[in-house]
PDB file of C-alpha atoms and ligand atoms in Angstrom:
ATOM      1  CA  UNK A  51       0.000   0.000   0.000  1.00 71.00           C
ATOM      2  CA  UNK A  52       1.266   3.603  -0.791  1.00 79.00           C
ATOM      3  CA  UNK A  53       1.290   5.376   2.030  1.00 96.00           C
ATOM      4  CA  UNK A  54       2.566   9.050   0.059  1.00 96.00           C
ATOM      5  CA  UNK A  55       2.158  12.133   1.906  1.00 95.00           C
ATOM      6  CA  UNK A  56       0.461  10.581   5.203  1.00 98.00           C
ATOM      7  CA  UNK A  57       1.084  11.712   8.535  1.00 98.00           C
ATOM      8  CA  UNK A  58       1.269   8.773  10.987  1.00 99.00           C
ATOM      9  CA  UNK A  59       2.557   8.975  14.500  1.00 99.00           C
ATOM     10  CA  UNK A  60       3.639   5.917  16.492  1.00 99.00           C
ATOM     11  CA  UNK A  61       4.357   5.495  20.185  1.00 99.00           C
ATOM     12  CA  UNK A  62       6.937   3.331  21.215  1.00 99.00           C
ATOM     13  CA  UNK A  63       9.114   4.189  18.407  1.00 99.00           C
ATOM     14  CA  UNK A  64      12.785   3.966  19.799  1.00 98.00           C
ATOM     15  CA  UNK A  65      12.885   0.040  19.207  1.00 98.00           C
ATOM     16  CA  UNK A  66      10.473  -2.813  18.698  1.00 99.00           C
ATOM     17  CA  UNK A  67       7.938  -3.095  17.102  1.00 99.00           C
ATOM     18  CA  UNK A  68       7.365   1.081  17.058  1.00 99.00           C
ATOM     19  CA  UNK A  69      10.487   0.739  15.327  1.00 99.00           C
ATOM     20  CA  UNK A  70      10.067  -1.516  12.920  1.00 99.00           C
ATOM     21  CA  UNK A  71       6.478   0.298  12.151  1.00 99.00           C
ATOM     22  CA  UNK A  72       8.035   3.860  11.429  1.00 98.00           C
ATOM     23  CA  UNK A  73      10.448   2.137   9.340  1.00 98.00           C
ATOM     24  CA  UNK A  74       7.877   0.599   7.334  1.00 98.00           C
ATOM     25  CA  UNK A  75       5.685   2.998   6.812  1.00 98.00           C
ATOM     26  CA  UNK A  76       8.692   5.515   6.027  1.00 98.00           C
ATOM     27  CA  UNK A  77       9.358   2.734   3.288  1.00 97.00           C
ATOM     28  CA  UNK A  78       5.666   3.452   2.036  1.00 97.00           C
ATOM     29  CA  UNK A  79       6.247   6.981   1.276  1.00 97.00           C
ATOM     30  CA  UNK A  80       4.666   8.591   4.800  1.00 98.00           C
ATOM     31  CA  UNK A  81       5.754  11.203   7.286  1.00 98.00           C
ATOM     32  CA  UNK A  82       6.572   9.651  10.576  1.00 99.00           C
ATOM     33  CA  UNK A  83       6.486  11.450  13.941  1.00 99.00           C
ATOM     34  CA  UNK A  84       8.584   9.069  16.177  1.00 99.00           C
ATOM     35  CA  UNK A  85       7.374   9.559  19.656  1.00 99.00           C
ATOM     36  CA  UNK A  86       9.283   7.892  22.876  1.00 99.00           C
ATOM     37  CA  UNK A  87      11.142   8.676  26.425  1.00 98.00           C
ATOM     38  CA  UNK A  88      15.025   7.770  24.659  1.00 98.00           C
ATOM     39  CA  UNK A  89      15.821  10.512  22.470  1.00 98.00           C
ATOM     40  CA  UNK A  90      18.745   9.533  21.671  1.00 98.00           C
ATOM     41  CA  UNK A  91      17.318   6.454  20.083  1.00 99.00           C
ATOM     42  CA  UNK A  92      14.709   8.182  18.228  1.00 99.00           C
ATOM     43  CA  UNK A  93      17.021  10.766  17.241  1.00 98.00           C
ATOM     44  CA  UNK A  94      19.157   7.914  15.285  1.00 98.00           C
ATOM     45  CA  UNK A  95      16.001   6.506  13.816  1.00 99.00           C
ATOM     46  CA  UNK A  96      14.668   9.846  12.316  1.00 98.00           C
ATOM     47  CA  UNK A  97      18.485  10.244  11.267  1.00 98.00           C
ATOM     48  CA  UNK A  98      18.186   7.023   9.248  1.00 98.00           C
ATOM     49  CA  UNK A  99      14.310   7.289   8.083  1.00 98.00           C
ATOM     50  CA  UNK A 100      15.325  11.155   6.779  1.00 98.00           C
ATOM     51  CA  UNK A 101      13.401  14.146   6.174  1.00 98.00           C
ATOM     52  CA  UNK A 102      10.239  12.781   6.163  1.00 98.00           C
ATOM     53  CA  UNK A 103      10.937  11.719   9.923  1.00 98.00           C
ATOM     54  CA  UNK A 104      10.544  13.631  13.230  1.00 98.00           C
ATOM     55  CA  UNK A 105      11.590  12.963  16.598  1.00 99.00           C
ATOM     56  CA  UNK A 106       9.465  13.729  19.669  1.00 99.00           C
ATOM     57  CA  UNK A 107      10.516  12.778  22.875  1.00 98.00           C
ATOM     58  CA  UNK A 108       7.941  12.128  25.435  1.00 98.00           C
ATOM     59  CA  UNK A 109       5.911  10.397  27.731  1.00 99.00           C
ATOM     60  CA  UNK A 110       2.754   9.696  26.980  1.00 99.00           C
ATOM     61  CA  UNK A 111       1.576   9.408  30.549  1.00 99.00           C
ATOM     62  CA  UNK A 112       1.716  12.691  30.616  1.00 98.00           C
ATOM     63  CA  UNK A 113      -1.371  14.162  28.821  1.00 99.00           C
ATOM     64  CA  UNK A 114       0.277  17.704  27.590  1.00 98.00           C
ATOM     65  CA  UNK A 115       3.322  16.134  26.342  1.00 98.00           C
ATOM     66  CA  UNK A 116       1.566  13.661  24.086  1.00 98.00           C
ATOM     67  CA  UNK A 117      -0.795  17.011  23.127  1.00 98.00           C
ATOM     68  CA  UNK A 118       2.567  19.025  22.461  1.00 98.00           C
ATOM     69  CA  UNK A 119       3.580  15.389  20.372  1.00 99.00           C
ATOM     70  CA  UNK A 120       0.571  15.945  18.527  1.00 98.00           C
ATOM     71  CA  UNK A 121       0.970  19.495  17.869  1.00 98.00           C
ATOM     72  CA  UNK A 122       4.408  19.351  16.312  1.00 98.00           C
ATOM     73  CA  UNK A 123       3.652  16.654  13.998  1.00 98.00           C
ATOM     74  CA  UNK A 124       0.805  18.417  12.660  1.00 98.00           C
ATOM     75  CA  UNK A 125       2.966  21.812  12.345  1.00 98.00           C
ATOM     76  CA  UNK A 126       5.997  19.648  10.698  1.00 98.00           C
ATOM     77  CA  UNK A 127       3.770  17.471   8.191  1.00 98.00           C
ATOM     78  CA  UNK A 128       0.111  19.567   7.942  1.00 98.00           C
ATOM     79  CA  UNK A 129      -2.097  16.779   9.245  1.00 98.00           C
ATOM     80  CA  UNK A 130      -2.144  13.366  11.059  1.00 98.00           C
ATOM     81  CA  UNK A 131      -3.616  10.381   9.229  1.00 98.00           C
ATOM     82  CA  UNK A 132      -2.869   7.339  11.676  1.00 98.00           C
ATOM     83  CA  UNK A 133      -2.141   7.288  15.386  1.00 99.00           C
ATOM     84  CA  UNK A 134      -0.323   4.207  16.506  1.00 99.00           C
ATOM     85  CA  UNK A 135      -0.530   3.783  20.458  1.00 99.00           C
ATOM     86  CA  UNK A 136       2.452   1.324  20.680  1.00 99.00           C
ATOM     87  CA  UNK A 137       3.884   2.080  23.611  1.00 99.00           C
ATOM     88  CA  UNK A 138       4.119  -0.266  26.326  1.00 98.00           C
ATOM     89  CA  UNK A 139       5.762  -2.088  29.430  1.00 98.00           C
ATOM     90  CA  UNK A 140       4.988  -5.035  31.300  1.00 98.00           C
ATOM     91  CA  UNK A 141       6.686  -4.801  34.576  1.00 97.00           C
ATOM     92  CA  UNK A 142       5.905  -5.761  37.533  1.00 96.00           C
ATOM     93  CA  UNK A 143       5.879  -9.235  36.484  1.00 97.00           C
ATOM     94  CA  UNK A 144       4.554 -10.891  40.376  1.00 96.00           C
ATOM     95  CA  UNK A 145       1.748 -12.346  41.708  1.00 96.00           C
ATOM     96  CA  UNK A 146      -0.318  -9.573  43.144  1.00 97.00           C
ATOM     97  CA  UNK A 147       0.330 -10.159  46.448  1.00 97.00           C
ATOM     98  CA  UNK A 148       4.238  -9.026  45.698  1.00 97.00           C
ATOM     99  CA  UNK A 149       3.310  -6.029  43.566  1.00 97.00           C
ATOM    100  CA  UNK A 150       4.115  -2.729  44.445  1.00 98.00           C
ATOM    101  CA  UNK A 151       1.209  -0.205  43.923  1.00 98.00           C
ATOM    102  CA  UNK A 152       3.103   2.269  42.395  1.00 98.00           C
ATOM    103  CA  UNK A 153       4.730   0.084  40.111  1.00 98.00           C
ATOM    104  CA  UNK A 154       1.402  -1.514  39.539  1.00 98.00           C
ATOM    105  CA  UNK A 155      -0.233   1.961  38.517  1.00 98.00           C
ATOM    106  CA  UNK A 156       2.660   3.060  36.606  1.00 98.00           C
ATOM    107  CA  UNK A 157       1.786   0.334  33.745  1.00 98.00           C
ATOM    108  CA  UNK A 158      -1.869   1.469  33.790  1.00 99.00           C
ATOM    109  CA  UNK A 159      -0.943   4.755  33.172  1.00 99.00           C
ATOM    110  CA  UNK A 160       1.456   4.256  30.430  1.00 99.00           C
ATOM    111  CA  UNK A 161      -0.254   1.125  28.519  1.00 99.00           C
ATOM    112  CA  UNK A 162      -3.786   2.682  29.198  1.00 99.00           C
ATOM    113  CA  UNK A 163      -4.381   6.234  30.101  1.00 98.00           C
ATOM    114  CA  UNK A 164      -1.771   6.326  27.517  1.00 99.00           C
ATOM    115  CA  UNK A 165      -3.501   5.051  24.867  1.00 99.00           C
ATOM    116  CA  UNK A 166      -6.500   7.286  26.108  1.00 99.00           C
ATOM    117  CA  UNK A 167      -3.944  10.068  26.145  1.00 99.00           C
ATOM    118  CA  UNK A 168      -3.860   9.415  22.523  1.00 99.00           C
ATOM    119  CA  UNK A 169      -6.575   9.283  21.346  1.00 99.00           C
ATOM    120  CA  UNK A 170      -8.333  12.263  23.472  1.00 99.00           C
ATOM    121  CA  UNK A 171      -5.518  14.802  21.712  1.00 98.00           C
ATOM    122  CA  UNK A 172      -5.733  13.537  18.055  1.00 99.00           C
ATOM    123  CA  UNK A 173      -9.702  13.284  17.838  1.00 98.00           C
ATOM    124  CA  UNK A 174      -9.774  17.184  17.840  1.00 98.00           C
ATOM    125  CA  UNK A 175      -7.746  17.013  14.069  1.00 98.00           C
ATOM    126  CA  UNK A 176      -9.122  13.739  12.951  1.00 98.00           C
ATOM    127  CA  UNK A 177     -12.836  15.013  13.601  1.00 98.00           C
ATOM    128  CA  UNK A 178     -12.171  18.472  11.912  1.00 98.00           C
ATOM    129  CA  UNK A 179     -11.364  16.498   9.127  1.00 98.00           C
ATOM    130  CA  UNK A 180     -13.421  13.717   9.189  1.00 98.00           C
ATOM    131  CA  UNK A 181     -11.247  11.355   8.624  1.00 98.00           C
ATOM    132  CA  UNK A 182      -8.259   9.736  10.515  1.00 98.00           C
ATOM    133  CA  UNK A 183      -6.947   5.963  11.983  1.00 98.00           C
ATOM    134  CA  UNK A 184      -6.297   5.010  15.342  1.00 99.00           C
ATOM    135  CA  UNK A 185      -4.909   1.878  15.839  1.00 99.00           C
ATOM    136  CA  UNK A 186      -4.387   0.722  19.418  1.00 99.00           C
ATOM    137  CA  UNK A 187      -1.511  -2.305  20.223  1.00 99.00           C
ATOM    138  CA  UNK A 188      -3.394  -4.970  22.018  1.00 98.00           C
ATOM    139  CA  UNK A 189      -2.350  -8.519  23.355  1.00 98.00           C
ATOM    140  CA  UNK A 190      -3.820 -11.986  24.085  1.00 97.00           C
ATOM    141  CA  UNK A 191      -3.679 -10.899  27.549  1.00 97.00           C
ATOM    142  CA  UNK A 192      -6.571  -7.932  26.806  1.00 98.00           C
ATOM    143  CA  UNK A 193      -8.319 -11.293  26.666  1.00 97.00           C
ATOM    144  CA  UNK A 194      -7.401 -13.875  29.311  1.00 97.00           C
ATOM    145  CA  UNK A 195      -4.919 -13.577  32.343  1.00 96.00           C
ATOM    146  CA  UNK A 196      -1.682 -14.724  31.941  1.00 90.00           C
ATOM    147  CA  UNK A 197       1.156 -15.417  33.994  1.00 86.00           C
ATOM    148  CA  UNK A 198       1.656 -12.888  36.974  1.00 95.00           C
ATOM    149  CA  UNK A 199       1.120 -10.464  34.778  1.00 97.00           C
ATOM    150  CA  UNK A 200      -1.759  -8.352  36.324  1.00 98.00           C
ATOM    151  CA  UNK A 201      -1.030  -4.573  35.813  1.00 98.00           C
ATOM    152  CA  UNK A 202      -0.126  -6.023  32.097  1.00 98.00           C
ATOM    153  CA  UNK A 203      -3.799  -7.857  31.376  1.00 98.00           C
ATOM    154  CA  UNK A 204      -5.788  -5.538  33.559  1.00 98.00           C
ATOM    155  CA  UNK A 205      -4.347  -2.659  30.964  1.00 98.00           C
ATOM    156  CA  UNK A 206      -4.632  -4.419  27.786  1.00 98.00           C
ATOM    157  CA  UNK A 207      -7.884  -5.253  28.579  1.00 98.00           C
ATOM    158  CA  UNK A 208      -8.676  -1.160  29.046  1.00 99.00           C
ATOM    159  CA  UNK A 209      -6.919  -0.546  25.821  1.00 99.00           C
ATOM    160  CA  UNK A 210      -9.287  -3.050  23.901  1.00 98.00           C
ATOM    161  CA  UNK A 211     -12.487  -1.379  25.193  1.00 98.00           C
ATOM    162  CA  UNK A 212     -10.825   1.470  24.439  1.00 98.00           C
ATOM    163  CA  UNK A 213     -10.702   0.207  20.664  1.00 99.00           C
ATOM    164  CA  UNK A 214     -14.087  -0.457  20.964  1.00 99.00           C
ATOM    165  CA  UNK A 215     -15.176   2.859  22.812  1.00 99.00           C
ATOM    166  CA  UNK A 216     -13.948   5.157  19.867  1.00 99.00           C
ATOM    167  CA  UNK A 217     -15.369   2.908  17.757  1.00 99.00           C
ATOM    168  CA  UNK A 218     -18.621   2.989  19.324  1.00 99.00           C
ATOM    169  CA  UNK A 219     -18.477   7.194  20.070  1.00 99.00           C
ATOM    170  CA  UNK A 220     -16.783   7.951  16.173  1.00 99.00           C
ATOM    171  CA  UNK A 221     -16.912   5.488  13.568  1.00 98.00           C
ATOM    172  CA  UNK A 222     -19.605   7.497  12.360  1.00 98.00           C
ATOM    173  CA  UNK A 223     -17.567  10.513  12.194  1.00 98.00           C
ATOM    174  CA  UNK A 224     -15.437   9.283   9.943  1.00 98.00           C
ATOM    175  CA  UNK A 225     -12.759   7.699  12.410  1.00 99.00           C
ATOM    176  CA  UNK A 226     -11.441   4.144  12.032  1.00 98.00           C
ATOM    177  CA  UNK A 227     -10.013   2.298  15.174  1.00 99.00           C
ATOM    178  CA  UNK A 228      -8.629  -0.906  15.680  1.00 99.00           C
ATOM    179  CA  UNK A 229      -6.150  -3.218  17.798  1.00 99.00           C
ATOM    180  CA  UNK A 230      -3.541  -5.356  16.587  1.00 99.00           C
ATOM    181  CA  UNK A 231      -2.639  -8.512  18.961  1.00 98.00           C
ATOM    182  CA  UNK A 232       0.666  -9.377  17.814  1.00 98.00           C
ATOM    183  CA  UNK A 233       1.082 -12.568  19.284  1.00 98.00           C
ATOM    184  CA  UNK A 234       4.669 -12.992  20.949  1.00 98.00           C
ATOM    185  CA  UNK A 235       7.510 -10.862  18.579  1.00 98.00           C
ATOM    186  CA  UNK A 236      11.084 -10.758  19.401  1.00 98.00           C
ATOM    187  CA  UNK A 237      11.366  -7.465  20.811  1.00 98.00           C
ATOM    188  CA  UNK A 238      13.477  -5.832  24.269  1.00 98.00           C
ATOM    189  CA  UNK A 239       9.737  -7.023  26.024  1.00 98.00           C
ATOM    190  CA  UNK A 240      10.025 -10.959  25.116  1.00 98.00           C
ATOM    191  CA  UNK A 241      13.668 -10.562  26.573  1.00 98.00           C
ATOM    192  CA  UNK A 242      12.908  -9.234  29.890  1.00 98.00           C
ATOM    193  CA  UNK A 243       9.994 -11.720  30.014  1.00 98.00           C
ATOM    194  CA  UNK A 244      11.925 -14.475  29.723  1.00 98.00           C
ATOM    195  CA  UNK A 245      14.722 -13.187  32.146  1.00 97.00           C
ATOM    196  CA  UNK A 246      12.241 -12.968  34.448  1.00 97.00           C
ATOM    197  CA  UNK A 247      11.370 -16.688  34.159  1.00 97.00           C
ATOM    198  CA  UNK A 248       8.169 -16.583  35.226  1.00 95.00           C
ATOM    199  CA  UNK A 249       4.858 -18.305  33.437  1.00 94.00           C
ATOM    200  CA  UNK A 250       4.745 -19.922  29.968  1.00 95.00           C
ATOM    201  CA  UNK A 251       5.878 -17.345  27.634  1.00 97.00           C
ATOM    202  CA  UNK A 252       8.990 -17.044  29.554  1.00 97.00           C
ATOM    203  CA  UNK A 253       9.744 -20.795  28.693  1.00 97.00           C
ATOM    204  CA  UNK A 254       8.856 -19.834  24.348  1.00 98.00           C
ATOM    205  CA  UNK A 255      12.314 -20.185  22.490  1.00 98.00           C
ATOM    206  CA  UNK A 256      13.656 -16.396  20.772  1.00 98.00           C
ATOM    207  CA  UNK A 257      12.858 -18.762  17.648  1.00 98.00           C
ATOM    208  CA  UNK A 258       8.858 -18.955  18.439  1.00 98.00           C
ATOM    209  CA  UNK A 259       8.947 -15.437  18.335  1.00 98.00           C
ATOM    210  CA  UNK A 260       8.011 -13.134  14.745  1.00 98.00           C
ATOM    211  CA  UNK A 261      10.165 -10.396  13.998  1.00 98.00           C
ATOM    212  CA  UNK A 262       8.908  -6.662  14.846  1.00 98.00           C
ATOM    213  CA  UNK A 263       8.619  -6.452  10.905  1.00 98.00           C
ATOM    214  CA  UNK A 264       5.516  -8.729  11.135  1.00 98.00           C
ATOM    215  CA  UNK A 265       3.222  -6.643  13.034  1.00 98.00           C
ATOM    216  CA  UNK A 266       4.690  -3.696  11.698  1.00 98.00           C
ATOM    217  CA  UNK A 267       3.329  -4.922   7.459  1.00 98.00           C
ATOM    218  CA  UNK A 268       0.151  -5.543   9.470  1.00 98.00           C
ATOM    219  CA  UNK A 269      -0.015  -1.441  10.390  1.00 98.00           C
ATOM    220  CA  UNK A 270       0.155  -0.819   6.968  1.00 98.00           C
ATOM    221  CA  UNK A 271      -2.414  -2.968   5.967  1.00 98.00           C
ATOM    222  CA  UNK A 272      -4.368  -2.045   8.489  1.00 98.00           C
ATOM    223  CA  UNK A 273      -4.719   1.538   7.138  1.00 98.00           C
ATOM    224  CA  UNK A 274      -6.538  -0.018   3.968  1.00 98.00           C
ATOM    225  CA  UNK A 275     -10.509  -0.920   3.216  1.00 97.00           C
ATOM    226  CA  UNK A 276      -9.883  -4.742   3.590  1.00 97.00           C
ATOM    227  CA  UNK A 277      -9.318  -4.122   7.236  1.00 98.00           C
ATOM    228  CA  UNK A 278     -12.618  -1.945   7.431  1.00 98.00           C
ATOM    229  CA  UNK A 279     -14.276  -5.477   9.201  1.00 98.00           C
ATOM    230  CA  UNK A 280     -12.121  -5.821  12.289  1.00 98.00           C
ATOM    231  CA  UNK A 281     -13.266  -1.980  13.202  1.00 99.00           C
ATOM    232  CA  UNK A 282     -13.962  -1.617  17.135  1.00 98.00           C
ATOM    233  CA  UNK A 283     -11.209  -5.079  17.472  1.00 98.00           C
ATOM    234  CA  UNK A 284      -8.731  -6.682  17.522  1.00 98.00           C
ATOM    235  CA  UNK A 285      -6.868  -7.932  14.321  1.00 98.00           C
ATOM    236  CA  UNK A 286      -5.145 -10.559  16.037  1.00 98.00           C
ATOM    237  CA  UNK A 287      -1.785 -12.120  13.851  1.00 98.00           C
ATOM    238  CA  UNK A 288      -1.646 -15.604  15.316  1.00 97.00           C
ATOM    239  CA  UNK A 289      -4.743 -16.126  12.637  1.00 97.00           C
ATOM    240  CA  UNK A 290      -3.612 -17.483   9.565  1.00 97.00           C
ATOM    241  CA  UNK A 291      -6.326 -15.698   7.235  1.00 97.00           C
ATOM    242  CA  UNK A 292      -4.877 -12.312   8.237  1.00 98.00           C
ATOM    243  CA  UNK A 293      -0.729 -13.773   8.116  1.00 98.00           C
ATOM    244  CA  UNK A 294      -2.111 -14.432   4.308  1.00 98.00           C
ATOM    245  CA  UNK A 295      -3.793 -11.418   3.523  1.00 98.00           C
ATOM    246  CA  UNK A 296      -0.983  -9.228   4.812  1.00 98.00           C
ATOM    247  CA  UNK A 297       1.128 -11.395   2.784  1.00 97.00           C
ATOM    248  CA  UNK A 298       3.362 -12.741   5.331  1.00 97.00           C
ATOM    249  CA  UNK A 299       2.873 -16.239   4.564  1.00 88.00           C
TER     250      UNK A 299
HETATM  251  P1  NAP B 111       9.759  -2.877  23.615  1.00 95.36           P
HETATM  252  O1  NAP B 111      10.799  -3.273  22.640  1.00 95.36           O
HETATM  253  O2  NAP B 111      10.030  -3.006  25.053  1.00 95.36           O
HETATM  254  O3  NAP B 111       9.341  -1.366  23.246  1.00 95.36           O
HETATM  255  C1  NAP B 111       8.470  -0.624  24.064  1.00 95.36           C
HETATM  256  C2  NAP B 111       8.437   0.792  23.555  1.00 95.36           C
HETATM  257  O4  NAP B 111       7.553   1.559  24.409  1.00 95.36           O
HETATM  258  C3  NAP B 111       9.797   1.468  23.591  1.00 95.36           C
HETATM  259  O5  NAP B 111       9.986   2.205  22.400  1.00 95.36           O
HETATM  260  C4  NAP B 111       9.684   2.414  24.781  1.00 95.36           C
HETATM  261  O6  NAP B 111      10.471   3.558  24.547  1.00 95.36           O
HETATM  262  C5  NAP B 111       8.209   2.773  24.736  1.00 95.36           C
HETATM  263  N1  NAP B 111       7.704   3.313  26.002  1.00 95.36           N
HETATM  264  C6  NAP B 111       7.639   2.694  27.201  1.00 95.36           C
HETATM  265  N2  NAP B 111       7.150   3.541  28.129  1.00 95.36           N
HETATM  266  C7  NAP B 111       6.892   4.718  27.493  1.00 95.36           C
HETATM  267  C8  NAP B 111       6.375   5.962  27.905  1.00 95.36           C
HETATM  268  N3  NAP B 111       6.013   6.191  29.180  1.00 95.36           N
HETATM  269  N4  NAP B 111       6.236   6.950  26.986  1.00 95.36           N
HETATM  270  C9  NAP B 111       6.620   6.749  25.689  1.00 95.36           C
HETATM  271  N5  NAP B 111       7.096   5.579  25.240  1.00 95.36           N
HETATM  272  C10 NAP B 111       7.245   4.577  26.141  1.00 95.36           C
HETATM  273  O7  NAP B 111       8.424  -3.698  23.375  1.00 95.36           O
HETATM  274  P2  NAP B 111       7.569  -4.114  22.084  1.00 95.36           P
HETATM  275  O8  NAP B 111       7.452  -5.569  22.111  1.00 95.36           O
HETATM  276  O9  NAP B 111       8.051  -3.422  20.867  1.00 95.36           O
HETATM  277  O10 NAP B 111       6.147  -3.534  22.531  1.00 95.36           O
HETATM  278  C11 NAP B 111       5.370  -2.664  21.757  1.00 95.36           C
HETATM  279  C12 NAP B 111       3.905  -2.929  22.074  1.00 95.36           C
HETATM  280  O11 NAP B 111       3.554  -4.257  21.677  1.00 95.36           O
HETATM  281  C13 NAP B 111       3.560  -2.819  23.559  1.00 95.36           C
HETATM  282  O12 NAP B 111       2.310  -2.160  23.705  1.00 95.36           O
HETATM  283  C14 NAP B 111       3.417  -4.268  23.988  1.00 95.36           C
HETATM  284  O13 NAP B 111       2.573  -4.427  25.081  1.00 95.36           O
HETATM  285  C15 NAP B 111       2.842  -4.884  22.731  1.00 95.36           C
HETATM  286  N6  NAP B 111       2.997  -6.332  22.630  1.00 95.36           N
HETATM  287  C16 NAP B 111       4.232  -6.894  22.536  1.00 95.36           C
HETATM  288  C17 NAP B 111       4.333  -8.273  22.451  1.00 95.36           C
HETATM  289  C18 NAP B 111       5.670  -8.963  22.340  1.00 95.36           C
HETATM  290  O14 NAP B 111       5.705 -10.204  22.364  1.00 95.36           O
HETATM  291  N7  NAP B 111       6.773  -8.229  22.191  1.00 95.36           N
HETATM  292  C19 NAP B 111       3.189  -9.083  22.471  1.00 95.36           C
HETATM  293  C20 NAP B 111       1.946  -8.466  22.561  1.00 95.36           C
HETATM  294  C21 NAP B 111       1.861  -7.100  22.631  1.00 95.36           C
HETATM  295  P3  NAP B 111      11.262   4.392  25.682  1.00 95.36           P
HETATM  296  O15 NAP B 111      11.692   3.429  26.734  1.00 95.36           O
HETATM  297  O16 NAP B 111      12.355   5.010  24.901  1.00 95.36           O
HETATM  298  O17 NAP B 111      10.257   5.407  26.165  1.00 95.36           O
END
């Protein structure tokens, strides 16, 4: 899919699959905003991508950063097309009865007032235009627990009614919102998972992982009509009709 001329803004973008994602879609002709807390990383990215790449740091915990994010893309490029709400962290990885509170908050407010964060600063453009994407980085664990991973499942299941929330609220307006379960991808995440040794994904091989590039092919296609049925869900990539009709297999 040509992607010339479109404004898209990912979270999460120093490595990963936020990575991989602004260097696909850079590869597709867009304008990428690359928004994250290491500037230095992002820095090098949006040295490599070029001109048609901008880094902002921040934290999108913070609501007036992520507006600020939002701002300067729009002044650099003239418009944002797609929102990608990427970022994420998993720890504390405990049962709940070792958590600590803080720590346990901090993942809600990064994985989903985040994501809420997000979307409440981009709807303003995307509904003065009628038109825009928003798609939102889900997990299996939005849908069952898993391992001690409670902050982690407890957000990811936010972010998906999240999906469908804007869905609900602005599909008719124009705006298109979806989640993308990646299944397990070899990323900085799947390492400190399985350093933790803890639960069943810790014990997956870096082989039984996909490559960031995976999910990142499924953005793209994600911005097109034949993606128009999973609105207000989640694409998930484990399934083997949408591996085929992103092409990956
Ligand atoms: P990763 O390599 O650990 O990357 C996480 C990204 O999130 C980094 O770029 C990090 O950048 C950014 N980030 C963390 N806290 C942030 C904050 N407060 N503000 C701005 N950016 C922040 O992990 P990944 O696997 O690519 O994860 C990307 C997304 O996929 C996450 O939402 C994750 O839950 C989801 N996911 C991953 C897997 C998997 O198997 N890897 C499976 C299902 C879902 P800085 O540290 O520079 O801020």
């Amino acid at each position: 899919m040509k992607m010339d001329g479109k404004t898209i803004l990912i979270t999460g973008a120093s490595r990963g699959i936020g990575a991989a994602a602004a260097r696909e879609f850079a590869n597709q002709g867009a304008n990428v905003a690359l928004v994250a807390r290491s500037e230095d990383d992002i820095a090098k990215l949006a040295g490599e991508i070029g001109p048609n790449a901008l880094a902002i740091p921040c934290d999108v915990a913070r609501y007036w950063e992520f507006e600020q994010a939002i701002t300067a893309t729009v002044s650099a490029f003239g418009g944002l097309d797609v929102l990608i709400n990427n970022a994420g962290i998993i720890a504390p990885m405990a049962k709940i009865e070792d958590t600590d509170p803080d720590a346990w908050g901090h993942v809600i407010d990064v994985n989903l007032k985040g994501v809420y964060n997000g979307v409440r600063a981009a709807l303003p453009i995307m509904l003065e235009r009628g038109a825009g994407s928003i798609f939102n980085i889900s997990s299996g664990a939005a849908h069952d627990p898993y391992e001690p991973w409670s902050a982690y499942c407890a957000s990811k299941a936010g972010v998906y009614m999240l999906t469908r929330q804007v869905d609900l609220e602005y599909r008719s307006n124009g705006i298109r919102c979806i989640g993308l379960s990646p299944g397990t991808v070899a990323t900085q995440m799947q390492r400190d998972i399985k350093s933790s040794g803890l639960g069943r994904v810790a014990q997956l091989e870096w082989t039984d992982h996909i490559p960031p590039e995976w999910p990142a092919r499924t953005l793209v296609w994600m911005c097109g009509e034949e993606a128009d049925g999973y609105l207000g869900n989640d694409v998930r990539l484990r399934d083997e009709t949408i591996r085929n009709a992103v092409g990956l297999i």
